[in-house]
């Protein structure tokens, strides 16, 4: 085999392996469907590490007085987080009895699991100036804790994503909303798309388009077995799921 033939053969092998690569699994709000856990809890983070998933996703909001807390919903027990002082919500409990965690506590726990990628979702804030401050403080905290390589960023807020690109242009940043093509996202300086699986059902060509642009593709929140199998066949890079144990089994199988 001459050098040119060997090169062509190598390219074909690499393309085949890439096409058939199995996706990495991300636990949605941590691994919470198990005893002693709860969504966005420190226990869910630890259990994600024990399960040996690739990543654990969690949500961050900022209180009116600048405290960064880990919680999915805009409100907790009737208090809108971004317009409430931390003092009023600091003792609120999660379903497993844990106290509402601060981002610093969450990152500290995550740092003890160095093989686990922390997928940090910045929740949209109604006040965009407040949101920009939240992005800045989140990035600074990650940098101060020297966790830049372990933390990836996602958001439904295009403004937050653009701010991230300005502050940390070399970070992994993906957009969640699903209303822009990979080409449009690439032009904005982000590294990936992170869309609901039904968006990818409508635009399966976006997987290849993203890959051709050197971008990653994540899909959320993929819980049904048939949906998981279909996304795996589409060749996505990551699946975010409430059933990470099942997803791990499927990702390792020949489907």
Coordinates of N, CA and C in Angstrom, one line a residue:
X1 N 0.9 -1.2 0.0 CA 0.0 0.0 0.0 C 0.9 1.3 0.0
X2 N 0.7 2.1 -1.0 CA 1.5 3.3 -1.0 C 1.0 4.4 0.0
X3 N 1.8 5.4 0.1 CA 1.5 6.4 1.2 C 0.1 7.1 1.0
X4 N -0.2 7.4 -0.3 CA -1.5 8.0 -0.6 C -2.7 7.1 -0.2
X5 N -2.5 5.8 -0.6 CA -3.6 4.8 -0.2 C -3.7 4.6 1.3
X6 N -2.6 4.6 1.9 CA -2.6 4.5 3.4 C -3.3 5.7 4.1
X7 N -3.0 6.9 3.5 CA -3.6 8.1 4.1 C -5.1 8.0 3.9
X8 N -5.6 7.6 2.7 CA -7.0 7.5 2.5 C -7.7 6.5 3.4
X9 N -7.0 5.4 3.5 CA -7.5 4.3 4.4 C -7.6 4.8 5.8
X10 N -6.6 5.5 6.3 CA -6.6 6.1 7.7 C -7.8 7.0 7.9
X11 N -8.0 7.9 6.9 CA -9.1 8.9 7.0 C -10.5 8.1 7.1
X12 N -10.6 7.0 6.3 CA -11.9 6.3 6.3 C -12.0 5.6 7.7
X13 N -11.0 5.1 8.3 CA -11.1 4.5 9.6 C -11.4 5.5 10.7
X14 N -10.8 6.6 10.6 CA -11.1 7.7 11.6 C -12.6 8.1 11.5
X15 N -13.0 8.3 10.2 CA -14.4 8.7 10.0 C -15.4 7.6 10.5
X16 N -15.0 6.4 10.3 CA -15.9 5.3 10.8 C -16.0 5.3 12.3
X17 N -14.8 5.4 12.9 CA -14.8 5.4 14.4 C -15.6 6.6 15.0
X18 N -15.4 7.7 14.4 CA -16.1 8.9 14.8 C -17.6 8.7 14.7
X19 N -18.0 8.2 13.5 CA -19.4 8.0 13.3 C -20.1 7.0 14.3
X20 N -19.3 6.1 14.7 CA -19.8 5.0 15.6 C -19.4 5.2 17.1
X21 N -18.9 6.4 17.4 CA -18.5 6.7 18.8 C -19.8 6.8 19.6
X22 N -19.7 6.2 20.8 CA -20.9 6.2 21.7 C -20.9 7.5 22.5
X23 N -22.1 8.1 22.7 CA -22.2 9.3 23.4 C -21.8 9.2 24.9
X24 N -21.4 10.3 25.5 CA -21.1 10.4 26.9 C -22.4 10.8 27.6
X25 N -22.5 10.3 28.9 CA -23.8 10.5 29.6 C -23.6 11.6 30.7
X26 N -24.6 12.5 30.7 CA -24.6 13.5 31.7 C -25.9 13.3 32.5
X27 N -25.7 13.3 33.8 CA -26.8 13.2 34.8 C -27.5 14.5 35.0
X28 N -28.8 14.6 34.6 CA -29.6 15.8 34.6 C -29.9 16.2 36.1
X29 N -29.4 17.3 36.5 CA -29.5 17.8 37.9 C -28.8 16.8 38.9
X30 N -27.8 16.1 38.4 CA -27.2 15.0 39.2 C -27.9 13.7 39.1
X31 N -27.4 12.7 39.8 CA -28.1 11.4 39.8 C -29.0 11.4 41.1
X32 N -30.2 11.8 40.8 CA -31.2 12.0 41.9 C -32.2 10.9 42.1
X33 N -32.4 10.1 41.1 CA -33.4 9.0 41.2 C -32.8 7.8 41.9
X34 N -32.4 8.1 43.2 CA -31.8 7.0 44.0 C -32.0 7.4 45.5
X35 N -31.8 6.5 46.4 CA -32.1 6.7 47.8 C -31.1 7.8 48.3
X36 N -31.7 8.7 49.1 CA -30.9 9.8 49.7 C -30.5 10.9 48.9
X37 N -31.0 11.0 47.7 CA -30.6 12.0 46.7 C -31.8 13.0 46.5
X38 N -31.5 14.1 45.8 CA -32.5 15.0 45.4 C -31.9 15.9 44.2
X39 N -32.7 16.4 43.4 CA -32.2 17.2 42.3 C -31.4 18.4 42.8
X40 N -30.2 18.6 42.1 CA -29.3 19.6 42.4 C -28.7 19.6 43.8
X41 N -28.7 18.4 44.4 CA -28.2 18.3 45.8 C -26.7 17.9 45.7
X42 N -26.0 18.1 46.8 CA -24.6 17.6 46.9 C -24.6 16.1 46.8
X43 N -25.6 15.4 47.3 CA -25.7 14.0 47.2 C -25.8 13.5 45.7
X44 N -26.6 14.3 45.0 CA -26.7 13.9 43.6 C -25.4 14.1 42.8
X45 N -24.7 15.0 43.2 CA -23.3 15.2 42.6 C -22.4 14.1 42.9
X46 N -22.4 13.7 44.2 CA -21.5 12.6 44.6 C -21.9 11.3 44.0
X47 N -23.2 11.1 43.9 CA -23.7 9.8 43.3 C -23.5 9.8 41.8
X48 N -23.4 10.9 41.1 CA -23.1 11.0 39.7 C -21.6 10.5 39.6
X49 N -20.8 10.9 40.5 CA -19.4 10.5 40.4 C -19.3 9.0 40.7
X50 N -20.0 8.5 41.6 CA -20.0 7.1 41.9 C -20.5 6.2 40.8
X51 N -21.5 6.7 40.1 CA -22.0 6.0 38.9 C -21.1 6.0 37.7
X52 N -20.1 7.0 37.8 CA -19.1 7.1 36.7 C -19.7 7.6 35.4
X53 N -20.6 8.5 35.5 CA -21.0 9.2 34.3 C -20.0 10.2 33.9
X54 N -20.1 10.7 32.7 CA -19.1 11.7 32.2 C -19.3 13.0 32.9
X55 N -20.6 13.4 33.0 CA -20.8 14.8 33.6 C -22.1 14.8 34.4
X56 N -22.1 15.9 35.3 CA -23.3 16.1 36.1 C -23.7 17.5 35.9
X57 N -25.0 17.7 35.5 CA -25.5 19.0 35.2 C -26.2 19.6 36.4
X58 N -26.1 21.0 36.6 CA -26.8 21.6 37.7 C -27.1 23.1 37.3
X59 N -27.9 23.8 38.1 CA -28.5 25.1 37.7 C -28.1 26.1 38.7
X60 N -27.8 27.3 38.2 CA -27.3 28.4 39.1 C -28.1 29.7 38.9
X61 N -28.5 30.3 40.0 CA -29.2 31.6 40.0 C -28.5 32.5 41.0
X62 N -28.6 33.8 40.9 CA -28.0 34.7 41.8 C -29.1 35.5 42.5
X63 N -29.0 35.6 43.9 CA -29.9 36.4 44.7 C -29.7 37.9 44.4
X64 N -30.6 38.7 44.9 CA -30.6 40.1 44.7 C -29.3 40.7 45.4
X65 N -28.8 40.0 46.4 CA -27.6 40.5 47.1 C -26.3 39.8 46.7
X66 N -26.4 39.1 45.5 CA -25.2 38.6 44.9 C -24.7 37.2 45.3
X67 N -25.6 36.4 46.0 CA -25.2 35.1 46.4 C -25.6 34.1 45.3
X68 N -24.7 33.3 44.9 CA -24.9 32.3 43.8 C -25.4 31.0 44.4
X69 N -26.6 30.6 44.1 CA -27.2 29.4 44.7 C -27.5 28.4 43.6
X70 N -27.5 27.1 44.0 CA -27.8 26.0 43.0 C -29.3 25.6 43.2
X71 N -30.1 25.9 42.2 CA -31.5 25.5 42.2 C -32.0 25.6 40.8
X72 N -32.9 24.7 40.5 CA -33.5 24.7 39.1 C -34.5 25.8 38.9
X73 N -35.5 25.9 39.7 CA -36.6 26.8 39.5 C -36.2 28.2 39.9
X74 N -36.9 29.2 39.2 CA -36.7 30.6 39.6 C -37.0 30.9 41.0
X75 N -38.0 30.2 41.5 CA -38.5 30.4 42.9 C -38.3 29.2 43.8
X76 N -38.2 29.5 45.1 CA -38.2 28.4 46.1 C -39.1 28.8 47.2
X77 N -40.1 28.0 47.5 CA -41.1 28.2 48.5 C -41.7 29.6 48.4
X78 N -42.0 30.0 47.2 CA -42.7 31.3 47.0 C -41.8 32.5 46.8
X79 N -40.5 32.3 47.0 CA -39.5 33.4 46.9 C -38.8 33.4 45.5
X80 N -38.9 34.5 44.8 CA -38.2 34.6 43.5 C -36.7 34.8 43.8
X81 N -35.9 33.9 43.5 CA -34.5 34.0 43.9 C -33.8 35.3 43.5
X82 N -33.9 35.7 42.3 CA -33.1 36.9 41.8 C -33.6 38.2 42.5
X83 N -34.8 38.2 43.1 CA -35.2 39.4 43.8 C -35.3 39.3 45.3
X84 N -34.7 38.2 45.8 CA -34.8 37.9 47.2 C -33.3 37.9 47.8
X85 N -33.2 38.4 49.1 CA -32.0 38.3 49.8 C -31.7 36.9 50.2
X86 N -30.4 36.5 50.2 CA -30.0 35.2 50.5 C -30.5 34.8 51.9
X87 N -30.5 35.7 52.8 CA -30.9 35.4 54.2 C -32.3 34.8 54.3
X88 N -33.2 35.2 53.4 CA -34.5 34.7 53.4 C -34.7 33.2 52.9
X89 N -33.7 32.8 52.2 CA -33.8 31.4 51.6 C -32.7 30.5 52.0
X90 N -31.8 30.9 52.7 CA -30.6 30.2 53.0 C -30.8 28.9 53.8
X91 N -32.0 28.8 54.5 CA -32.3 27.6 55.3 C -33.3 26.7 54.6
X92 N -33.7 27.0 53.4 CA -34.6 26.2 52.6 C -34.0 24.8 52.4
X93 N -34.9 23.8 52.5 CA -34.4 22.4 52.3 C -34.8 21.8 51.0
X94 N -33.9 21.0 50.5 CA -34.2 20.1 49.3 C -35.0 18.9 49.8
X95 N -35.4 18.1 48.9 CA -36.3 17.0 49.2 C -35.6 15.9 50.0
X96 N -34.2 15.9 50.0 CA -33.5 14.9 50.7 C -33.0 15.4 52.1
X97 N -33.5 16.6 52.4 CA -33.1 17.2 53.7 C -31.9 18.1 53.7
X98 N -31.2 18.2 52.6 CA -30.1 19.1 52.5 C -30.5 20.5 52.4
X99 N -29.7 21.4 52.9 CA -30.0 22.8 52.8 C -29.6 23.3 51.4
X100 N -30.4 24.3 50.8 CA -30.1 24.8 49.5 C -28.7 25.2 49.4
X101 N -28.0 24.6 48.4 CA -26.5 24.7 48.3 C -26.1 26.0 47.6
X102 N -25.0 26.6 48.1 CA -24.4 27.7 47.4 C -23.5 27.1 46.3
X103 N -23.2 27.9 45.3 CA -22.4 27.4 44.2 C -21.0 27.1 44.7
X104 N -20.5 27.9 45.6 CA -19.1 27.6 46.2 C -19.1 26.2 46.8
X105 N -20.1 25.8 47.5 CA -20.2 24.5 48.1 C -20.3 23.4 47.1
X106 N -21.0 23.7 46.0 CA -21.2 22.7 45.0 C -19.9 22.5 44.2
X107 N -19.2 23.6 43.9 CA -17.9 23.5 43.2 C -16.8 22.8 44.1
X108 N -16.9 23.1 45.4 CA -15.9 22.5 46.3 C -16.1 21.0 46.3
X109 N -17.4 20.5 46.4 CA -17.7 19.1 46.3 C -17.3 18.5 45.0
X110 N -17.5 19.2 43.9 CA -17.2 18.7 42.6 C -15.7 18.6 42.4
X111 N -15.0 19.5 43.0 CA -13.5 19.4 42.8 C -12.9 18.1 43.4
X112 N -13.6 17.5 44.3 CA -13.2 16.3 44.9 C -13.5 15.1 44.0
X113 N -14.2 15.4 42.9 CA -14.5 14.3 41.9 C -13.9 14.8 40.6
X114 N -12.6 14.8 40.5 CA -11.9 15.4 39.3 C -12.2 14.7 38.0
X115 N -12.7 13.5 38.0 CA -13.0 12.8 36.7 C -14.4 13.1 36.2
X116 N -15.1 13.9 37.0 CA -16.5 14.3 36.7 C -16.6 15.7 36.1
X117 N -17.1 15.9 34.9 CA -17.3 17.2 34.3 C -18.5 17.8 35.0
X118 N -18.4 19.1 35.4 CA -19.5 19.8 36.0 C -20.1 20.7 34.9
X119 N -21.4 20.4 34.5 CA -22.1 21.1 33.5 C -22.9 22.2 34.1
X120 N -22.4 23.4 34.1 CA -23.0 24.5 34.9 C -24.0 25.3 34.0
X121 N -25.3 25.1 34.3 CA -26.3 25.9 33.6 C -26.6 27.2 34.3
X122 N -26.4 28.3 33.6 CA -26.8 29.6 34.1 C -28.2 29.9 33.7
X123 N -29.1 30.0 34.7 CA -30.5 30.2 34.4 C -30.7 31.6 34.0
X124 N -31.7 31.8 33.0 CA -32.0 33.2 32.6 C -32.5 34.0 33.8
X125 N -32.1 35.2 33.9 CA -32.6 36.1 34.9 C -33.5 37.2 34.2
X126 N -34.6 37.6 34.8 CA -35.4 38.5 34.2 C -34.7 39.9 34.0
X127 N -33.9 40.3 35.0 CA -33.1 41.5 34.9 C -31.8 41.2 34.2
X128 N -31.6 41.6 33.0 CA -30.4 41.3 32.2 C -29.1 41.8 32.8
X129 N -29.2 43.0 33.4 CA -28.0 43.5 34.1 C -27.6 42.6 35.3
X130 N -28.6 42.1 36.0 CA -28.4 41.2 37.1 C -27.8 39.9 36.5
X131 N -28.3 39.5 35.4 CA -27.8 38.2 34.8 C -26.3 38.4 34.4
X132 N -26.0 39.5 33.8 CA -24.6 39.7 33.4 C -23.7 39.7 34.6
X133 N -24.1 40.3 35.7 CA -23.3 40.2 36.9 C -23.2 38.8 37.4
X134 N -24.3 38.0 37.3 CA -24.2 36.6 37.7 C -23.2 35.8 36.9
X135 N -23.2 36.1 35.6 CA -22.2 35.4 34.7 C -20.8 35.7 35.1
X136 N -20.6 37.0 35.4 CA -19.2 37.5 35.7 C -18.8 36.8 37.1
X137 N -19.7 36.8 38.0 CA -19.3 36.2 39.3 C -19.1 34.7 39.3
X138 N -19.9 34.1 38.5 CA -19.8 32.6 38.3 C -18.4 32.3 37.7
X139 N -18.1 33.0 36.6 CA -16.8 32.8 35.9 C -15.6 33.0 36.9
X140 N -15.7 34.1 37.6 CA -14.7 34.5 38.5 C -14.5 33.4 39.6
X141 N -15.6 32.9 40.1 CA -15.5 31.8 41.1 C -14.8 30.6 40.6
X142 N -15.2 30.2 39.4 CA -14.6 29.0 38.7 C -13.2 29.2 38.5
X143 N -12.8 30.4 38.1 CA -11.4 30.7 37.9 C -10.6 30.7 39.2
X144 N -11.2 31.4 40.2 CA -10.5 31.4 41.5 C -10.3 30.1 42.1
X145 N -11.2 29.1 41.8 CA -11.0 27.8 42.3 C -10.2 26.9 41.4
X146 N -9.8 27.5 40.3 CA -8.9 26.8 39.3 C -9.6 25.5 38.8
X147 N -10.9 25.7 38.4 CA -11.7 24.6 37.9 C -12.1 24.8 36.4
X148 N -11.4 25.6 35.7 CA -11.7 26.0 34.3 C -11.9 24.7 33.4
X149 N -11.0 23.8 33.6 CA -11.0 22.6 32.8 C -12.2 21.6 33.1
X150 N -12.6 21.7 34.4 CA -13.7 20.8 34.8 C -15.1 21.3 34.6
X151 N -15.2 22.6 34.4 CA -16.6 23.2 34.3 C -16.9 23.6 32.9
X152 N -18.0 23.1 32.4 CA -18.5 23.5 31.1 C -19.8 24.3 31.3
X153 N -20.1 25.3 30.4 CA -21.2 26.2 30.6 C -22.3 26.0 29.6
X154 N -23.6 26.1 30.1 CA -24.7 26.0 29.2 C -25.7 27.1 29.7
X155 N -26.6 27.5 28.8 CA -27.7 28.4 29.2 C -28.7 28.5 28.1
X156 N -30.0 28.8 28.5 CA -31.0 29.1 27.6 C -30.9 30.6 27.2
X157 N -30.2 31.4 28.0 CA -30.1 32.8 27.7 C -29.0 33.0 26.7
X158 N -29.3 33.6 25.5 CA -28.3 33.9 24.5 C -27.4 35.0 25.0
X159 N -28.0 35.9 25.8 CA -27.2 37.0 26.3 C -26.1 36.4 27.3
X160 N -26.5 35.5 28.1 CA -25.5 34.9 29.0 C -24.4 34.1 28.3
X161 N -24.8 33.4 27.2 CA -23.8 32.7 26.4 C -22.8 33.7 25.7
X162 N -23.4 34.8 25.2 CA -22.5 35.8 24.6 C -21.5 36.4 25.6
X163 N -22.0 36.6 26.8 CA -21.2 37.2 27.9 C -20.1 36.2 28.3
X164 N -20.4 34.9 28.3 CA -19.4 33.9 28.5 C -18.3 33.8 27.5
X165 N -18.8 34.0 26.2 CA -17.8 34.0 25.1 C -16.8 35.1 25.3
X166 N -17.3 36.3 25.8 CA -16.4 37.4 26.0 C -15.5 37.2 27.2
X167 N -16.0 36.6 28.2 CA -15.2 36.5 29.4 C -14.2 35.3 29.4
X168 N -14.7 34.2 28.8 CA -13.9 32.9 28.8 C -14.0 32.3 27.4
X169 N -13.4 33.0 26.4 CA -13.5 32.5 25.0 C -13.0 31.1 24.7
X170 N -12.2 30.6 25.6 CA -11.7 29.2 25.4 C -12.5 28.1 26.1
X171 N -13.5 28.5 26.9 CA -14.3 27.6 27.6 C -15.3 26.8 26.7
X172 N -15.8 25.7 27.2 CA -16.8 24.9 26.5 C -18.1 25.6 26.8
X173 N -18.8 26.1 25.8 CA -20.0 26.9 26.0 C -21.1 26.4 25.0
X174 N -22.3 26.0 25.5 CA -23.3 25.5 24.6 C -24.6 26.2 24.9
X175 N -25.4 26.4 23.8 CA -26.7 27.1 23.9 C -27.8 26.1 23.9
X176 N -28.8 26.4 24.7 CA -29.9 25.4 25.0 C -31.2 25.6 24.3
X177 N -31.5 26.8 23.8 CA -32.8 27.1 23.4 C -33.3 26.3 22.2
X178 N -32.4 26.1 21.2 CA -32.8 25.3 20.1 C -33.3 26.0 18.9
X179 N -33.2 27.4 18.9 CA -33.8 28.2 17.8 C -32.7 28.7 16.8
X180 N -31.5 28.2 17.0 CA -30.4 28.6 16.0 C -29.7 27.4 15.5
X181 N -29.2 27.5 14.3 CA -28.5 26.4 13.6 C -27.1 26.4 14.2
X182 N -26.4 25.2 14.0 CA -25.0 25.2 14.5 C -24.1 26.2 13.8
X183 N -24.4 26.5 12.6 CA -23.6 27.6 11.9 C -23.8 28.9 12.5
X184 N -25.0 29.2 12.9 CA -25.3 30.5 13.6 C -24.6 30.5 15.0
X185 N -24.6 29.4 15.7 CA -24.0 29.3 17.0 C -22.5 29.4 16.9
X186 N -21.9 28.8 15.9 CA -20.5 28.9 15.7 C -20.0 30.3 15.5
X187 N -20.8 31.1 14.7 CA -20.5 32.5 14.4 C -20.4 33.3 15.7
X188 N -21.2 32.9 16.7 CA -21.3 33.6 18.0 C -20.1 33.2 18.9
X189 N -19.3 32.3 18.5 CA -18.2 31.9 19.3 C -18.4 30.8 20.3
X190 N -19.5 30.1 20.2 CA -19.8 29.0 21.2 C -19.2 27.7 20.6
X191 N -19.1 26.7 21.5 CA -18.5 25.4 21.1 C -19.4 24.3 20.8
X192 N -20.7 24.5 21.1 CA -21.7 23.4 20.9 C -23.1 23.8 21.0
X193 N -24.0 22.9 20.5 CA -25.4 23.1 20.7 C -25.8 22.0 21.7
X194 N -26.8 22.4 22.5 CA -27.3 21.5 23.6 C -28.8 21.6 23.6
X195 N -29.5 20.8 22.7 CA -30.9 21.0 22.3 C -31.8 19.9 22.8
X196 N -33.0 20.2 23.0 CA -34.0 19.2 23.4 C -34.0 18.1 22.2
X197 N -34.2 16.9 22.6 CA -34.1 15.8 21.6 C -35.1 16.0 20.4
X198 N -36.2 16.6 20.7 CA -37.2 16.8 19.7 C -36.8 17.8 18.6
X199 N -35.9 18.7 19.0 CA -35.3 19.6 18.0 C -34.4 18.8 17.1
X200 N -33.6 17.9 17.6 CA -32.8 17.1 16.8 C -33.6 16.1 15.9
X201 N -34.7 15.7 16.4 CA -35.7 14.9 15.6 C -36.1 15.7 14.3
X202 N -36.3 17.0 14.5 CA -36.7 17.8 13.4 C -35.6 18.2 12.5
X203 N -34.4 18.3 13.1 CA -33.2 18.7 12.3 C -32.0 17.7 12.6
X204 N -32.2 16.5 12.2 CA -31.1 15.5 12.4 C -29.8 15.9 11.6
X205 N -30.0 16.7 10.6 CA -28.8 17.2 9.8 C -27.9 18.1 10.6
X206 N -28.5 18.7 11.7 CA -27.7 19.6 12.6 C -26.5 18.8 13.3
X207 N -26.7 17.5 13.5 CA -25.6 16.8 14.2 C -24.4 16.8 13.3
X208 N -24.5 16.4 12.0 CA -23.4 16.4 11.1 C -22.9 17.8 10.8
X209 N -23.8 18.8 10.7 CA -23.4 20.2 10.5 C -22.5 20.7 11.6
X210 N -22.9 20.4 12.9 CA -22.2 20.8 14.1 C -20.8 20.1 14.0
X211 N -20.8 18.8 13.7 CA -19.5 18.1 13.7 C -18.6 18.6 12.6
X212 N -19.1 18.9 11.5 CA -18.3 19.5 10.4 C -17.7 20.8 10.8
X213 N -18.4 21.5 11.7 CA -17.9 22.8 12.2 C -17.0 22.7 13.4
X214 N -16.7 21.4 13.8 CA -15.9 21.2 15.0 C -16.6 21.5 16.3
X215 N -17.9 21.3 16.3 CA -18.7 21.6 17.5 C -19.3 20.3 18.1
X216 N -19.7 20.4 19.3 CA -20.3 19.2 20.0 C -21.8 19.3 20.0
X217 N -22.5 18.2 20.1 CA -23.9 18.1 20.2 C -24.4 17.3 21.4
X218 N -25.1 18.0 22.3 CA -25.8 17.4 23.4 C -27.3 17.4 23.2
X219 N -28.0 16.4 23.8 CA -29.4 16.4 23.7 C -30.0 16.2 25.1
X220 N -31.1 16.9 25.4 CA -31.7 16.8 26.7 C -33.3 16.7 26.5
X221 N -34.0 16.4 27.6 CA -33.7 15.5 28.6 C -34.2 14.2 28.1
X222 N -33.3 13.2 27.8 CA -33.7 12.0 27.1 C -33.8 10.9 28.1
X223 N -35.1 10.6 28.4 CA -35.3 9.5 29.4 C -35.9 8.2 28.8
X224 N -36.6 8.3 27.8 CA -37.2 7.0 27.2 C -36.2 6.2 26.5
X225 N -36.3 4.9 26.6 CA -35.3 4.0 26.0 C -35.2 4.2 24.5
X226 N -36.4 4.2 23.8 CA -36.4 4.4 22.4 C -35.8 5.7 22.0
X227 N -36.1 6.8 22.7 CA -35.5 8.1 22.4 C -34.0 8.1 22.6
X228 N -33.5 7.4 23.7 CA -32.1 7.3 23.9 C -31.4 6.5 22.7
X229 N -32.0 5.5 22.3 CA -31.4 4.7 21.2 C -31.4 5.5 19.9
X230 N -32.4 6.3 19.7 CA -32.5 7.1 18.4 C -31.4 8.1 18.5
X231 N -31.2 8.8 19.6 CA -30.2 9.9 19.7 C -28.8 9.3 19.5
X232 N -28.6 8.1 20.1 CA -27.3 7.4 19.9 C -27.0 7.1 18.5
X233 N -28.1 6.6 17.8 CA -27.9 6.3 16.3 C -27.6 7.6 15.5
X234 N -28.2 8.7 16.0 CA -27.9 10.0 15.3 C -26.5 10.4 15.4
X235 N -25.8 9.9 16.4 CA -24.4 10.2 16.5 C -24.1 11.4 17.4
X236 N -25.0 11.8 18.4 CA -24.8 12.9 19.2 C -23.6 12.6 20.2
X237 N -23.0 13.6 20.7 CA -21.8 13.5 21.5 C -22.1 13.2 23.0
X238 N -23.3 13.8 23.4 CA -23.7 13.7 24.8 C -25.2 13.5 24.9
X239 N -25.6 12.7 25.9 CA -27.1 12.7 26.2 C -27.2 13.1 27.7
X240 N -28.1 14.0 27.9 CA -28.4 14.5 29.3 C -29.7 13.8 29.7
X241 N -29.8 13.1 30.8 CA -30.9 12.2 31.2 C -31.1 12.2 32.7
X242 N -32.4 11.9 33.0 CA -32.8 11.6 34.4 C -32.5 10.2 34.7
X243 N -32.2 9.4 33.7 CA -31.9 7.9 33.9 C -30.5 7.6 33.5
X244 N -29.5 8.1 34.2 CA -28.1 7.9 33.7 C -27.7 6.5 33.7
X245 N -28.2 5.7 34.7 CA -27.7 4.3 34.7 C -28.2 3.5 33.5
X246 N -29.4 3.8 33.0 CA -30.0 3.1 31.8 C -29.2 3.6 30.6
X247 N -28.9 5.0 30.6 CA -28.2 5.5 29.4 C -26.8 5.0 29.3
X248 N -26.2 4.7 30.4 CA -24.8 4.2 30.4 C -24.8 2.8 29.8
X249 N -25.8 2.0 30.1 CA -25.9 0.6 29.6 C -26.2 0.7 28.1
X250 N -27.1 1.6 27.6 CA -27.4 1.7 26.2 C -26.1 2.2 25.4
X251 N -25.4 3.2 26.0 CA -24.3 3.8 25.3 C -23.2 2.7 25.1
X252 N -23.1 1.8 26.0 CA -22.1 0.7 25.9 C -22.5 -0.5 25.1
X253 N -23.8 -0.5 24.6 CA -24.3 -1.6 23.9 C -24.2 -1.4 22.4
X254 N -24.4 -2.4 21.6 CA -24.3 -2.3 20.2 C -25.8 -2.2 19.7
X255 N -26.2 -1.0 19.4 CA -27.7 -0.8 19.0 C -27.8 -0.4 17.6

